[in-house]
mmCIF file of C-alpha atoms in Angstrom:
data_model
loop_
_atom_site.group_PDB
_atom_site.id
_atom_site.type_symbol
_atom_site.label_atom_id
_atom_site.label_comp_id
_atom_site.label_asym_id
_atom_site.label_seq_id
_atom_site.Cartn_x
_atom_site.Cartn_y
_atom_site.Cartn_z
ATOM 1 C CA MET A 379 11.747 56.825 -3.822
ATOM 2 C CA THR A 380 14.338 58.405 -1.523
ATOM 3 C CA PRO A 381 13.737 58.157 2.230
ATOM 4 C CA PRO A 382 14.247 61.171 4.512
ATOM 5 C CA THR A 383 17.327 61.340 6.700
ATOM 6 C CA VAL A 384 18.250 62.285 10.251
ATOM 7 C CA THR A 385 21.390 64.297 10.951
ATOM 8 C CA LEU A 386 24.002 62.711 13.220
ATOM 9 C CA PRO A 387 26.336 64.706 15.509
ATOM 10 C CA SER A 388 29.065 64.388 12.854
ATOM 11 C CA GLY A 389 26.828 66.084 10.316
ATOM 12 C CA ASP A 390 26.379 62.850 8.347
ATOM 13 C CA GLU A 391 22.869 62.068 7.121
ATOM 14 C CA LEU A 392 21.414 58.713 8.226
ATOM 15 C CA PRO A 393 18.562 57.447 5.996
ATOM 16 C CA MET A 394 15.421 56.657 7.988
ATOM 17 C CA VAL A 395 14.947 53.288 6.251
ATOM 18 C CA GLY A 396 17.704 50.732 5.763
ATOM 19 C CA VAL A 397 18.097 47.221 4.422
ATOM 20 C CA GLY A 398 18.247 44.848 7.382
ATOM 21 C CA THR A 399 20.272 41.686 6.776
ATOM 22 C CA TRP A 400 20.009 39.573 9.922
ATOM 23 C CA ASP A 401 19.602 35.836 9.256
ATOM 24 C CA ILE A 402 20.021 36.008 5.472
ATOM 25 C CA ASP A 403 23.182 35.168 3.587
ATOM 26 C CA GLY A 404 24.574 33.891 0.302
ATOM 27 C CA ASP A 405 22.771 34.810 -2.892
ATOM 28 C CA THR A 406 19.668 35.755 -0.882
ATOM 29 C CA VAL A 407 21.314 38.619 0.991
ATOM 30 C CA GLN A 408 22.935 39.856 -2.210
ATOM 31 C CA GLU A 409 19.539 39.907 -3.945
ATOM 32 C CA SER A 410 18.020 41.750 -0.989
ATOM 33 C CA VAL A 411 20.766 44.385 -0.900
ATOM 34 C CA ARG A 412 20.683 44.920 -4.652
ATOM 35 C CA ALA A 413 16.877 45.137 -4.686
ATOM 36 C CA GLY A 414 17.019 47.726 -1.941
ATOM 37 C CA LEU A 415 19.716 49.894 -3.499
ATOM 38 C CA ASP A 416 18.031 49.727 -6.900
ATOM 39 C CA ALA A 417 14.719 50.778 -5.298
ATOM 40 C CA GLY A 418 16.217 53.849 -3.624
ATOM 41 C CA TYR A 419 17.555 52.654 -0.279
ATOM 42 C CA ALA A 420 20.888 54.212 0.665
ATOM 43 C CA HIS A 421 21.437 52.418 3.982
ATOM 44 C CA VAL A 422 22.575 48.838 4.629
ATOM 45 C CA ASP A 423 22.902 47.314 8.100
ATOM 46 C CA THR A 424 24.969 44.227 8.896
ATOM 47 C CA ALA A 425 27.232 42.826 11.642
ATOM 48 C CA GLU A 426 30.165 40.487 12.030
ATOM 49 C CA GLY A 427 27.778 38.203 13.901
ATOM 50 C CA TYR A 428 25.457 37.996 10.887
ATOM 51 C CA ARG A 429 28.205 36.203 8.942
ATOM 52 C CA ASN A 430 27.172 37.793 5.663
ATOM 53 C CA GLU A 431 29.580 40.721 5.333
ATOM 54 C CA ALA A 432 31.551 39.120 2.503
ATOM 55 C CA GLU A 433 28.429 38.541 0.415
ATOM 56 C CA ILE A 434 27.212 42.077 1.121
ATOM 57 C CA GLY A 435 30.622 43.397 0.123
ATOM 58 C CA GLU A 436 30.322 41.640 -3.230
ATOM 59 C CA ALA A 437 26.921 43.242 -3.820
ATOM 60 C CA LEU A 438 28.126 46.713 -2.766
ATOM 61 C CA ALA A 439 31.019 46.511 -5.230
ATOM 62 C CA ASP A 440 28.497 47.212 -7.997
ATOM 63 C CA TYR A 441 27.512 50.580 -6.474
ATOM 64 C CA ASP A 442 29.190 53.880 -5.643
ATOM 65 C CA ARG A 443 30.411 53.494 -2.055
ATOM 66 C CA GLU A 444 29.709 57.156 -1.262
ATOM 67 C CA ASP A 445 26.023 56.590 -2.052
ATOM 68 C CA VAL A 446 25.567 53.941 0.656
ATOM 69 C CA PHE A 447 25.422 54.508 4.412
ATOM 70 C CA LEU A 448 26.993 51.283 5.687
ATOM 71 C CA THR A 449 26.716 49.973 9.248
ATOM 72 C CA SER A 450 28.348 46.995 10.925
ATOM 73 C CA LYS A 451 28.646 45.814 14.523
ATOM 74 C CA VAL A 452 31.269 44.268 16.789
ATOM 75 C CA LEU A 453 30.383 41.174 18.816
ATOM 76 C CA PRO A 454 30.424 41.450 22.617
ATOM 77 C CA LYS A 455 33.286 38.954 22.867
ATOM 78 C CA HIS A 456 35.463 41.436 20.952
ATOM 79 C CA LEU A 457 35.021 44.516 23.132
ATOM 80 C CA ASP A 458 38.504 44.775 24.631
ATOM 81 C CA TYR A 459 40.635 47.457 22.969
ATOM 82 C CA GLU A 460 42.727 45.318 20.608
ATOM 83 C CA SER A 461 39.820 43.069 19.654
ATOM 84 C CA VAL A 462 37.612 46.007 18.670
ATOM 85 C CA ILE A 463 40.355 47.244 16.329
ATOM 86 C CA GLU A 464 40.906 43.780 14.860
ATOM 87 C CA ALA A 465 37.187 43.065 14.476
ATOM 88 C CA CYS A 466 36.586 46.343 12.669
ATOM 89 C CA GLU A 467 39.489 45.786 10.292
ATOM 90 C CA ALA A 468 38.211 42.280 9.550
ATOM 91 C CA SER A 469 34.729 43.655 8.824
ATOM 92 C CA LEU A 470 36.193 46.286 6.514
ATOM 93 C CA ASP A 471 38.117 43.594 4.658
ATOM 94 C CA ARG A 472 35.040 41.383 4.230
ATOM 95 C CA LEU A 473 32.903 44.324 3.120
ATOM 96 C CA GLY A 474 35.536 45.528 0.652
ATOM 97 C CA THR A 475 35.635 49.086 1.979
ATOM 98 C CA ASP A 476 38.090 51.261 3.856
ATOM 99 C CA TYR A 477 35.526 52.850 6.188
ATOM 100 C CA LEU A 478 32.187 52.285 7.885
ATOM 101 C CA ASP A 479 29.642 55.054 8.173
ATOM 102 C CA LEU A 480 28.527 53.644 11.528
ATOM 103 C CA TYR A 481 30.066 51.031 13.830
ATOM 104 C CA LEU A 482 28.017 49.663 16.708
ATOM 105 C CA VAL A 483 28.699 47.674 19.844
ATOM 106 C CA HIS A 484 26.280 44.843 19.090
ATOM 107 C CA TRP A 485 25.499 43.956 22.713
ATOM 108 C CA PRO A 486 26.892 45.255 26.008
ATOM 109 C CA ASN A 487 29.309 42.922 27.770
ATOM 110 C CA PRO A 488 29.569 43.490 31.538
ATOM 111 C CA ALA A 489 32.866 41.582 31.636
ATOM 112 C CA THR A 490 34.639 44.235 29.544
ATOM 113 C CA SER A 491 35.156 47.881 30.470
ATOM 114 C CA ILE A 492 32.996 50.138 28.322
ATOM 115 C CA ARG A 493 35.732 52.776 28.655
ATOM 116 C CA GLU A 494 38.171 50.384 26.944
ATOM 117 C CA THR A 495 35.645 49.728 24.178
ATOM 118 C CA MET A 496 34.956 53.416 23.621
ATOM 119 C CA ASN A 497 38.683 54.206 23.565
ATOM 120 C CA ALA A 498 39.047 51.720 20.721
ATOM 121 C CA MET A 499 36.101 53.297 18.923
ATOM 122 C CA ALA A 500 37.783 56.696 19.257
ATOM 123 C CA THR A 501 40.995 55.300 17.763
ATOM 124 C CA LEU A 502 39.099 53.857 14.798
ATOM 125 C CA HIS A 503 37.329 57.182 14.356
ATOM 126 C CA ASP A 504 40.609 59.105 14.449
ATOM 127 C CA GLN A 505 42.036 56.721 11.837
ATOM 128 C CA GLY A 506 39.084 57.384 9.522
ATOM 129 C CA LYS A 507 37.940 53.754 9.619
ATOM 130 C CA ILE A 508 34.592 54.652 11.154
ATOM 131 C CA ARG A 509 32.709 57.921 10.746
ATOM 132 C CA ASN A 510 30.154 57.467 13.529
ATOM 133 C CA VAL A 511 30.006 55.445 16.741
ATOM 134 C CA GLY A 512 26.943 53.753 18.179
ATOM 135 C CA VAL A 513 25.656 50.991 20.394
ATOM 136 C CA SER A 514 22.965 48.350 20.135
ATOM 137 C CA ASN A 515 20.694 46.729 22.711
ATOM 138 C CA PHE A 516 21.837 49.140 25.443
ATOM 139 C CA SER A 517 19.548 50.069 28.310
ATOM 140 C CA ALA A 518 19.270 53.698 29.367
ATOM 141 C CA TYR A 519 21.719 53.011 32.198
ATOM 142 C CA GLN A 520 24.248 51.325 29.905
ATOM 143 C CA LEU A 521 23.935 54.052 27.289
ATOM 144 C CA GLY A 522 24.473 56.745 29.907
ATOM 145 C CA ALA A 523 27.636 55.034 31.141
ATOM 146 C CA ALA A 524 28.972 54.700 27.601
ATOM 147 C CA GLN A 525 28.226 58.355 26.849
ATOM 148 C CA HIS A 526 30.032 59.404 30.027
ATOM 149 C CA VAL A 527 33.344 57.849 28.930
ATOM 150 C CA ALA A 528 33.137 58.227 25.150
ATOM 151 C CA ASP A 529 35.392 60.752 23.407
ATOM 152 C CA VAL A 530 33.316 60.481 20.199
ATOM 153 C CA PRO A 531 29.553 61.139 20.442
ATOM 154 C CA ILE A 532 27.412 58.016 20.570
ATOM 155 C CA ALA A 533 25.136 58.736 17.641
ATOM 156 C CA VAL A 534 22.788 55.737 17.660
ATOM 157 C CA ASN A 535 21.249 53.110 19.911
ATOM 158 C CA GLN A 536 19.818 50.246 17.865
ATOM 159 C CA ILE A 537 17.197 48.410 19.929
ATOM 160 C CA GLU A 538 14.282 46.063 19.500
ATOM 161 C CA TYR A 539 11.395 48.409 18.741
ATOM 162 C CA HIS A 540 7.957 47.598 17.363
ATOM 163 C CA PRO A 541 4.320 47.997 18.483
ATOM 164 C CA TRP A 542 4.649 45.091 20.923
ATOM 165 C CA ASN A 543 7.909 46.333 22.453
ATOM 166 C CA THR A 544 8.333 50.105 22.424
ATOM 167 C CA GLN A 545 10.933 50.322 25.237
ATOM 168 C CA ASP A 546 9.635 53.730 26.283
ATOM 169 C CA GLN A 547 12.245 54.344 28.991
ATOM 170 C CA VAL A 548 15.151 53.694 26.636
ATOM 171 C CA VAL A 549 13.602 55.754 23.851
ATOM 172 C CA GLU A 550 12.957 58.676 26.217
ATOM 173 C CA PHE A 551 16.575 58.622 27.400
ATOM 174 C CA CYS A 552 17.787 58.554 23.794
ATOM 175 C CA ARG A 553 15.616 61.570 23.007
ATOM 176 C CA ASP A 554 16.949 63.433 26.047
ATOM 177 C CA THR A 555 20.564 62.780 24.992
ATOM 178 C CA ASP A 556 20.138 63.394 21.237
ATOM 179 C CA THR A 557 20.791 59.736 20.432
ATOM 180 C CA VAL A 558 19.058 58.394 17.328
ATOM 181 C CA VAL A 559 16.874 55.339 17.913
ATOM 182 C CA GLU A 560 17.152 52.602 15.315
ATOM 183 C CA ALA A 561 14.617 49.778 15.279
ATOM 184 C CA ALA A 562 16.073 46.318 14.965
ATOM 185 C CA ALA A 563 13.325 43.783 14.251
ATOM 186 C CA PRO A 564 10.925 46.682 13.487
ATOM 187 C CA LEU A 565 8.309 44.177 12.312
ATOM 188 C CA GLY A 566 8.617 42.003 15.407
ATOM 189 C CA ARG A 567 9.953 39.307 13.069
ATOM 190 C CA THR A 568 6.478 39.348 11.460
ATOM 191 C CA GLU A 569 4.747 38.309 14.702
ATOM 192 C CA VAL A 570 3.155 41.748 15.048
ATOM 193 C CA PHE A 571 1.420 41.309 11.692
ATOM 194 C CA ALA A 572 -1.248 39.289 13.529
ATOM 195 C CA ASP A 573 -2.212 42.163 15.824
ATOM 196 C CA ASP A 574 -5.882 43.136 15.365
ATOM 197 C CA VAL A 575 -5.128 46.867 15.179
ATOM 198 C CA ILE A 576 -2.430 46.360 12.542
ATOM 199 C CA GLN A 577 -4.721 44.105 10.495
ATOM 200 C CA GLU A 578 -7.570 46.621 10.646
ATOM 201 C CA LEU A 579 -5.365 49.533 9.610
ATOM 202 C CA ALA A 580 -3.794 47.555 6.773
ATOM 203 C CA GLY A 581 -7.284 47.025 5.376
ATOM 204 C CA GLU A 582 -8.342 50.645 5.886
ATOM 205 C CA TYR A 583 -5.230 52.068 4.186
ATOM 206 C CA ASP A 584 -4.894 49.318 1.585
ATOM 207 C CA LYS A 585 -1.308 48.762 2.734
ATOM 208 C CA SER A 586 0.580 45.716 3.950
ATOM 209 C CA PRO A 587 0.887 45.152 7.722
ATOM 210 C CA ALA A 588 4.626 45.773 7.304
ATOM 211 C CA GLN A 589 4.011 49.171 5.714
ATOM 212 C CA ILE A 590 1.644 50.195 8.530
ATOM 213 C CA ILE A 591 4.162 49.229 11.207
ATOM 214 C CA LEU A 592 7.123 50.866 9.466
ATOM 215 C CA LYS A 593 5.182 54.058 8.761
ATOM 216 C CA TRP A 594 4.187 54.270 12.441
ATOM 217 C CA ALA A 595 7.823 53.887 13.541
ATOM 218 C CA VAL A 596 9.169 56.434 11.059
ATOM 219 C CA GLU A 597 6.494 58.929 12.117
ATOM 220 C CA ASN A 598 7.737 58.361 15.679
ATOM 221 C CA ASP A 599 11.205 59.464 14.454
ATOM 222 C CA VAL A 600 12.657 55.961 14.665
ATOM 223 C CA VAL A 601 14.988 54.669 11.942
ATOM 224 C CA VAL A 602 13.785 51.278 10.698
ATOM 225 C CA LEU A 603 15.816 48.332 9.409
ATOM 226 C CA PRO A 604 13.328 45.837 7.982
ATOM 227 C CA LYS A 605 14.750 42.527 6.799
ATOM 228 C CA SER A 606 13.269 40.526 3.947
ATOM 229 C CA SER A 607 14.504 37.785 1.674
ATOM 230 C CA SER A 608 11.900 38.836 -0.922
ATOM 231 C CA PRO A 609 12.993 41.611 -3.319
ATOM 232 C CA GLU A 610 9.338 42.589 -3.738
ATOM 233 C CA HIS A 611 8.895 43.026 0.012
ATOM 234 C CA VAL A 612 12.157 44.968 0.164
ATOM 235 C CA ARG A 613 10.709 47.414 -2.358
ATOM 236 C CA GLN A 614 7.346 47.599 -0.563
ATOM 237 C CA ASN A 615 9.068 48.402 2.728
ATOM 238 C CA LEU A 616 10.404 51.628 1.231
ATOM 239 C CA ALA A 617 7.026 52.762 -0.151
ATOM 240 C CA LEU A 618 6.222 54.828 2.932
ATOM 241 C CA PHE A 619 6.597 58.458 1.964
ATOM 242 C CA ASP A 620 3.696 59.326 -0.329
ATOM 243 C CA TRP A 621 1.003 58.723 2.300
ATOM 244 C CA GLU A 622 0.388 59.487 5.983
ATOM 245 C CA LEU A 623 -1.162 57.806 8.986
ATOM 246 C CA ASP A 624 -3.897 59.842 10.642
ATOM 247 C CA ALA A 625 -2.939 61.005 14.120
ATOM 248 C CA ALA A 626 -5.814 59.000 15.589
ATOM 249 C CA ASP A 627 -4.538 55.838 13.897
ATOM 250 C CA ARG A 628 -0.993 56.398 15.186
ATOM 251 C CA GLU A 629 -2.515 56.684 18.638
ATOM 252 C CA ARG A 630 -4.340 53.392 18.123
ATOM 253 C CA ILE A 631 -0.986 51.697 17.509
ATOM 254 C CA ASP A 632 0.614 53.553 20.420
ATOM 255 C CA ALA A 633 -2.173 52.257 22.654
ATOM 256 C CA ILE A 634 -1.638 48.574 21.868
ATOM 257 C CA GLU A 635 -1.356 46.977 25.304
ATOM 258 C CA ARG A 636 1.117 44.199 24.778
ATOM 259 C CA GLU A 637 4.714 43.908 25.873
ATOM 260 C CA GLN A 638 6.290 41.069 23.944
ATOM 261 C CA ALA A 639 9.935 41.004 22.941
ATOM 262 C CA VAL A 640 10.936 38.794 20.045
ATOM 263 C CA TYR A 641 14.639 38.729 20.859
ATOM 264 C CA ASP A 642 15.704 41.255 23.508
ATOM 265 C CA THR A 643 14.642 39.216 26.507
ATOM 266 C CA GLY A 644 17.300 40.465 28.904
ATOM 267 C CA VAL A 645 18.341 36.887 29.665
ATOM 268 C CA ASN A 646 21.753 35.872 28.379
ATOM 269 C CA ASP A 647 23.598 32.575 28.304
ATOM 270 C CA TRP A 648 27.035 33.579 29.535
ATOM 271 C CA ASP A 649 28.528 30.303 28.292
ATOM 272 C CA ASN A 650 27.516 31.217 24.742
ATOM 273 C CA ASP A 651 30.596 32.031 22.672
ATOM 274 C CA THR A 652 28.979 35.343 21.666
ATOM 275 C CA TYR A 653 30.274 36.815 24.925
ATOM 276 C CA GLY A 654 33.541 34.920 25.145
ATOM 277 C CA ILE A 655 33.504 34.944 28.936
ATOM 278 C CA SER A 656 32.555 31.375 29.842
ATOM 279 C CA GLN A 657 34.430 30.050 32.859
#
């Protein structure tokens, strides 16, 4: 089963469903990536901060590189010009490829000029090391600032997005600026499975809670990156395109009145080495 795609400003086609790889590594992440690619996925999402790029690179070596849309991300402590270049080259080396289809700023870092970061992204783009530029976990304000100084279009904003955290303001700004929304943690790290509406719809459609949630997101034109350590669940998460949610049922999910983030809390520990700016 081949998922539909969305066209980026570059003309590249971004598959609407990708293999998420946060918090899995070793043989497990290789099994997940292989299960996904064998099932029809053509999109793999990772990051230097996930510490699994080398294992993913080993798995990807068994497939035609041109058939896989590959994304990685640069940590916020590496957002000065030289560090962005070095971090990207290190990711390319670990992944065993000479280019990334999409390279994201993993989190904004207020201690580093976004202009400097975007200049580095433009250099990498000009060198052919990255085909598309994006950001992750950016607010509407932060995305607007990045767009203002970027020489290469910002194609994607990857944010926490699921029925308990729809981030309507950010999504609306992305729509207004032709920025694709990608859902990190699209299943709310499985917490949303317990929602009464999701449970009821799973029973009515004879689908898993994950399939209901992912179908809802895709029908809202959001790219989803579900993560699973189970090859069977990886395959199930792609089985979304031979059935539809009724409009009334999509509205039931839209109407869920709960705002609960599972990771994007807006509170950061500045002494954490992720940012590299502790005093």
